[in-house]
mmCIF file of C-alpha atoms in Angstrom:
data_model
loop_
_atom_site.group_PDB
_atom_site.id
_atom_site.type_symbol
_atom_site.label_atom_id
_atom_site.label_comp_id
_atom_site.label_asym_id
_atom_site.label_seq_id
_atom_site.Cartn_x
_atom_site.Cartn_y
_atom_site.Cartn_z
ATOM 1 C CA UNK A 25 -5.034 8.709 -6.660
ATOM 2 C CA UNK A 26 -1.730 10.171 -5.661
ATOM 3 C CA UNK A 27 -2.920 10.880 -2.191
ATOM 4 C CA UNK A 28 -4.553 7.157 -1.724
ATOM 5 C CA UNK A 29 -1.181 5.973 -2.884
ATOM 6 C CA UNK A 30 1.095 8.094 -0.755
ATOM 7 C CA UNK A 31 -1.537 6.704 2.580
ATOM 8 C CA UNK A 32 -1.245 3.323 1.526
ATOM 9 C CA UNK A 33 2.552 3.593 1.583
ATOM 10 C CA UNK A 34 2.409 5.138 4.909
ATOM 11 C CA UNK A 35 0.619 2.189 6.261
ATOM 12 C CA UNK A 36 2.598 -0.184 4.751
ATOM 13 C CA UNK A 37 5.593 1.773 6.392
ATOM 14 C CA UNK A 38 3.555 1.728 9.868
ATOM 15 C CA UNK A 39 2.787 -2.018 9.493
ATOM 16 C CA UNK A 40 6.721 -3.236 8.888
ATOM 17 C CA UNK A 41 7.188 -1.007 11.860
ATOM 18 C CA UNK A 42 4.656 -2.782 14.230
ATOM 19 C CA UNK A 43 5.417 -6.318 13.318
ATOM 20 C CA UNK A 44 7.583 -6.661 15.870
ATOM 21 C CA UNK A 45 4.962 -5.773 18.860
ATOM 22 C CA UNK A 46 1.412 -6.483 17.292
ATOM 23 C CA UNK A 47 0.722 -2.805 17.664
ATOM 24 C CA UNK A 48 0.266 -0.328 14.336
ATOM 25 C CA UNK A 49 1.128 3.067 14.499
ATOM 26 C CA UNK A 50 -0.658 5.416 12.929
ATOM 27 C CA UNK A 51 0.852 8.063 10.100
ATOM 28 C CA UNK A 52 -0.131 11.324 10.010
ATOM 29 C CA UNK A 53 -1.583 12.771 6.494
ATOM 30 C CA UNK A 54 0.313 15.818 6.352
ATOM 31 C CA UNK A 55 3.827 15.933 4.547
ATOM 32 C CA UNK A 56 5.575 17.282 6.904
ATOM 33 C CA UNK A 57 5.167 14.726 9.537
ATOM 34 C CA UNK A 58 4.528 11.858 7.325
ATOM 35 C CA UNK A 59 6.988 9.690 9.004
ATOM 36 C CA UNK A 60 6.103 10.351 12.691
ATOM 37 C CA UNK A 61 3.516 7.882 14.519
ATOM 38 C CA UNK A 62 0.471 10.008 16.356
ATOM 39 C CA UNK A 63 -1.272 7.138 17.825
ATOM 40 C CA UNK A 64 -0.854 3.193 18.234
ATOM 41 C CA UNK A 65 -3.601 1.096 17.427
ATOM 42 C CA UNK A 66 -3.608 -2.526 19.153
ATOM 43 C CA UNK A 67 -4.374 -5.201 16.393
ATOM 44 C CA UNK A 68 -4.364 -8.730 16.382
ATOM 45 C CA UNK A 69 -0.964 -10.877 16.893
ATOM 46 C CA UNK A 70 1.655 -11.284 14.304
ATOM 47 C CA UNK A 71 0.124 -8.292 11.843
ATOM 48 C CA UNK A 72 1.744 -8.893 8.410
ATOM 49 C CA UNK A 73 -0.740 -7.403 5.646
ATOM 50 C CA UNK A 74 -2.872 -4.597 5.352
ATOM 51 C CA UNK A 75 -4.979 -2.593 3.032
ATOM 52 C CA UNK A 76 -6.800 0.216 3.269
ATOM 53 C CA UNK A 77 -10.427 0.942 1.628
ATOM 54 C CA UNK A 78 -10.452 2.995 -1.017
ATOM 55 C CA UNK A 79 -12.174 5.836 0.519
ATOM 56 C CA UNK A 80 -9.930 5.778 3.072
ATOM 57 C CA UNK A 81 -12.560 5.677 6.003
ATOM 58 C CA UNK A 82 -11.646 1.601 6.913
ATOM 59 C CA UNK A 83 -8.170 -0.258 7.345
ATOM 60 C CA UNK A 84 -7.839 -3.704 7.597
ATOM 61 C CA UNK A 85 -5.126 -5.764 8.797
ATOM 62 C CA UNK A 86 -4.577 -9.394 8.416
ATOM 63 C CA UNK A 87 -2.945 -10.846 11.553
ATOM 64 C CA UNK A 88 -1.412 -14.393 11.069
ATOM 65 C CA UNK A 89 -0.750 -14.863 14.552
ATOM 66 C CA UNK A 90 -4.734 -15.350 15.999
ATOM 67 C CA UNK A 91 -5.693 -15.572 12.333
ATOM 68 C CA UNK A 92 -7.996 -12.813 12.133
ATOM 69 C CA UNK A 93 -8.339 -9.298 10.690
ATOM 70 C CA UNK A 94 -8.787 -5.926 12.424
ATOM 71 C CA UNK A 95 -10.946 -3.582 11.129
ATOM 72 C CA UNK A 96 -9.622 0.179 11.735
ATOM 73 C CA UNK A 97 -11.796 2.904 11.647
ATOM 74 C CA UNK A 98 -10.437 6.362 10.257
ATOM 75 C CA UNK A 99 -10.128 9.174 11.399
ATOM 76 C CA UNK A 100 -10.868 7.861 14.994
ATOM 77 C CA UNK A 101 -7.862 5.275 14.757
ATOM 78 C CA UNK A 102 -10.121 2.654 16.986
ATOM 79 C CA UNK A 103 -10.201 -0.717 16.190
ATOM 80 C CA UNK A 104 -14.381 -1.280 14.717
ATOM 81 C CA UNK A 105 -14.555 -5.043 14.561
ATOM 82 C CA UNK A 106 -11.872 -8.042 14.704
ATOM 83 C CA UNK A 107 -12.968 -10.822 11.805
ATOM 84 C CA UNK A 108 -11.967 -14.798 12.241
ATOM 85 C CA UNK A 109 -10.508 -15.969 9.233
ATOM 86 C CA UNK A 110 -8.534 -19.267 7.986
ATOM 87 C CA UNK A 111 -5.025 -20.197 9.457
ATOM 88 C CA UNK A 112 -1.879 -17.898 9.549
ATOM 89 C CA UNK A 113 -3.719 -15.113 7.792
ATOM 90 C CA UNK A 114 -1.034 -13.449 5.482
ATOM 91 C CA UNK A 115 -2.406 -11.061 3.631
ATOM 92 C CA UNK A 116 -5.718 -8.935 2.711
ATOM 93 C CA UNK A 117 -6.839 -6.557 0.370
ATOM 94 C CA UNK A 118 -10.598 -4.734 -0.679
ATOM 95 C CA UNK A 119 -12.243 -5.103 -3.788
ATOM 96 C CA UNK A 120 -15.374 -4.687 -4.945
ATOM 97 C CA UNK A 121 -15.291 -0.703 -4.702
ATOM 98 C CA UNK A 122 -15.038 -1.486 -0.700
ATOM 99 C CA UNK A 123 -17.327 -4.120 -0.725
ATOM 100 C CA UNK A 124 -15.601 -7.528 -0.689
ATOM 101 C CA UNK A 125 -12.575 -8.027 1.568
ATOM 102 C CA UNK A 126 -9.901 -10.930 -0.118
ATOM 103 C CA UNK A 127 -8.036 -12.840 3.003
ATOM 104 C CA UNK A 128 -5.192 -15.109 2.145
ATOM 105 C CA UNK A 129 -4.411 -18.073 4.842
ATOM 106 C CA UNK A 130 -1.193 -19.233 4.627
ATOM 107 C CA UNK A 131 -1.657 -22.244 6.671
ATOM 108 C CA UNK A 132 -5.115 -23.716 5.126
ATOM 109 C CA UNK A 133 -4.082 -22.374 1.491
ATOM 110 C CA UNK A 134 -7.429 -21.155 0.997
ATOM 111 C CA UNK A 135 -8.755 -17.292 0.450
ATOM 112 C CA UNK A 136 -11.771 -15.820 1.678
#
């Protein structure tokens, strides 16, 4: 659990890093060299949330800006699938054990 929480903080780290260019970096795992950015990972436009699954194998980022969500496949660090969701997407997480994927949308005040 320690290890899921130290990645997710990582990415969270990554993502307040990107926000500014609509790219995420991507943290390596080792301790070492857990603040230095191995690879950049093109997402969607204005990237403000993002969750990771909990085996670790899927990220997901909610991008407000063409109000959508990347799907980020790990270890490869390539971009699997890019899902339309409701207006100014602001935030995502995974439930379900990894099998549902909660969306807020900021600008149509709905979830998905």
């Amino acid at each position: 659990m320690a290890r899921l929480l130290s990645h997710v903080r990582m990415w969270m780290l990554a993502l307040v890093v990107a926000t500014a260019g609509g790219v995420l970096p991507a943290a390596v795992a080792t301790p070492a060299a857990a603040r230095a950015a191995v690879d950049t990972i093109p997402v969607g436009d204005n990237p403000l949330g993002v969750t990771v699954s909990p085996l670790g194998n899927r990220v997901y980022v909610a991008n407000a800006g063409d109000d959508s969500v990347s799907v980020i496949g790990r270890p490869s660090n390539t971009v699997l699938a890019t899902i339309p969701v409701g207006d100014s997407t602001a935030g995502v997480t995974v439930g379900g054990l990894g099998t549902l994927l909660y969306v807020t949308n900021q600008g149509s005040d709905s979830g998905r």
